PDB file of C-alpha atoms in Angstrom:
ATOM      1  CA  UNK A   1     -13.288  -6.342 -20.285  1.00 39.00           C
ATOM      2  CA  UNK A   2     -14.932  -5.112 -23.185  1.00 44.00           C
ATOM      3  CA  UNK A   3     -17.850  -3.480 -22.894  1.00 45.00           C
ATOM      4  CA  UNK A   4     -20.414  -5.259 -24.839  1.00 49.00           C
ATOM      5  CA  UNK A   5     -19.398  -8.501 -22.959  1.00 53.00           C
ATOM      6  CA  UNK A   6     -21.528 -10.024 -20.534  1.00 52.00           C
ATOM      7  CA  UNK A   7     -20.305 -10.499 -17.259  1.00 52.00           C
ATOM      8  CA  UNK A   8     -24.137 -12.054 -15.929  1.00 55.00           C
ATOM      9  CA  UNK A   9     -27.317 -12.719 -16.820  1.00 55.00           C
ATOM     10  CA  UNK A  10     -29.775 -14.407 -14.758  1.00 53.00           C
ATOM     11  CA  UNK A  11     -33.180 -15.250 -15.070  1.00 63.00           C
ATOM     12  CA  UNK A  12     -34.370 -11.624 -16.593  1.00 82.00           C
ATOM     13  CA  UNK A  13     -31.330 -10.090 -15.278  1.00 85.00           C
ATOM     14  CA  UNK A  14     -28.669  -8.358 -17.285  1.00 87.00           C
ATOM     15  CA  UNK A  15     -25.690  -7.105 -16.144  1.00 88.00           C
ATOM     16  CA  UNK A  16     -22.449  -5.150 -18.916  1.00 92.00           C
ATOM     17  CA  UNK A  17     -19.829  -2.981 -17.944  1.00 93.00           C
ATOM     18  CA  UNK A  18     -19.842   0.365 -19.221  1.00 95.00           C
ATOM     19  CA  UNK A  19     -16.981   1.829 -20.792  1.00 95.00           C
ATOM     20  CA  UNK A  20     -17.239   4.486 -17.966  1.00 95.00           C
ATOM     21  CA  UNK A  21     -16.479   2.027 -14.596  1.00 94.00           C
ATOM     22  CA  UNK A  22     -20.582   1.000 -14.230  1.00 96.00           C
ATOM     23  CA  UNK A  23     -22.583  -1.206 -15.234  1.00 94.00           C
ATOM     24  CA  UNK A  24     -25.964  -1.376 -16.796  1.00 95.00           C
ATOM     25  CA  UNK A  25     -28.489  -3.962 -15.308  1.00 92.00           C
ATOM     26  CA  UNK A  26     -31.037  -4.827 -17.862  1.00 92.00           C
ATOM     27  CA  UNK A  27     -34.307  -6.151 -16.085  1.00 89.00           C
ATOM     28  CA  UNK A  28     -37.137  -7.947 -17.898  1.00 86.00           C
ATOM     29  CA  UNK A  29     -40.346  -8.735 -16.401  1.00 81.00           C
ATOM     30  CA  UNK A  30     -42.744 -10.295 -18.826  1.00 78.00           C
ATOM     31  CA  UNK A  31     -43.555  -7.363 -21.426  1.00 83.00           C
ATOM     32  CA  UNK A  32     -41.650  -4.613 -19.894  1.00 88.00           C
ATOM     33  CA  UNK A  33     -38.223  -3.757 -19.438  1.00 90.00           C
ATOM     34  CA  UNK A  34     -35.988  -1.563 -17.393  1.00 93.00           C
ATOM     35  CA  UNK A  35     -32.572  -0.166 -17.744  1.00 96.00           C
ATOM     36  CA  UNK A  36     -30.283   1.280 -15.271  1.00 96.00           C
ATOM     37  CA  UNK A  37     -26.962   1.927 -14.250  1.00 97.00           C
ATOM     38  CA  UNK A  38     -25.307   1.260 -11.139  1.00 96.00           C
ATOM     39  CA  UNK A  39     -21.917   1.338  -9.485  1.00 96.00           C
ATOM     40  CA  UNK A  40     -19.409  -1.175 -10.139  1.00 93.00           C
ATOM     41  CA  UNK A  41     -19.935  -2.048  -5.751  1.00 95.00           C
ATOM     42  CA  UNK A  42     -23.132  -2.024  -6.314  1.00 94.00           C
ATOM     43  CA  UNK A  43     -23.219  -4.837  -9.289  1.00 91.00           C
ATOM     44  CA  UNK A  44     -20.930  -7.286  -7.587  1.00 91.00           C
ATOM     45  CA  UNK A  45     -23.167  -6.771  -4.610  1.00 93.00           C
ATOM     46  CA  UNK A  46     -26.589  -7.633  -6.853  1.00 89.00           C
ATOM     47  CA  UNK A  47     -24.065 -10.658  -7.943  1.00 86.00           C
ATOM     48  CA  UNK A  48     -23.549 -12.083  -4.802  1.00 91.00           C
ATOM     49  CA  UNK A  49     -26.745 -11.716  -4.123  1.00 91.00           C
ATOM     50  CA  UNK A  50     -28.047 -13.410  -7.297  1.00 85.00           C
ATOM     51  CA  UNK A  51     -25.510 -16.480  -6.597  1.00 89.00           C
ATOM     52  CA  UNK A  52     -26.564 -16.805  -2.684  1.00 93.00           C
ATOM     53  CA  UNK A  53     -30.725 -17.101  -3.707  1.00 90.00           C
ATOM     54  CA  UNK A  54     -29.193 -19.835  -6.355  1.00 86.00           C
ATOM     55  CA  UNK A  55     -27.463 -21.680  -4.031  1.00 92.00           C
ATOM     56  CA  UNK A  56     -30.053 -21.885  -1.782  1.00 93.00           C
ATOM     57  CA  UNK A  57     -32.821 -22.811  -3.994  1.00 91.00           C
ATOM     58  CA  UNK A  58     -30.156 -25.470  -5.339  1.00 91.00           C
ATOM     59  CA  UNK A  59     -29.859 -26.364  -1.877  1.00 93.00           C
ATOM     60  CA  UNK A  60     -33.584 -26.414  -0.940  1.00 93.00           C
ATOM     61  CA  UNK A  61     -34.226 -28.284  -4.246  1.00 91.00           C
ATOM     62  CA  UNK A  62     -31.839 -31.191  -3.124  1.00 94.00           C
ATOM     63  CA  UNK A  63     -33.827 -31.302   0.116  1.00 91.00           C
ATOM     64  CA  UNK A  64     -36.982 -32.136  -2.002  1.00 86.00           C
TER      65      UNK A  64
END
């Protein structure tokens, strides 16, 4: 995977491996913007995560 591709982006969430094994999250809130890098374990976690609030607002939006 090269490491200027994307592997997610959500809404004002970045995350791109790093040639070195981690991956930078990239988080924008309105004007400001953070960077940081985290463990590989750590990203997929923050993915799952990301996926599971999805689902569940796709879930809670069926609901409706």
């Amino acid at each position: 995977m090269s490491g200027k591709q994307e592997i997610s982006r959500g809404k004002g969430i970045a995350l791109k491996p790093l040639a070195t094994g981690n991956v930078e999250m990239t988080v924008n809130c309105g004007e400001y913007q953070t960077t940081s890098t985290l463990t590989p374990a750590l990203a997929q976690w923050l993915m799952n995560e990301i996926e599971v609030c999805r689902l569940k607002a796709a879930e809670m939006k069926a609901r409706s």
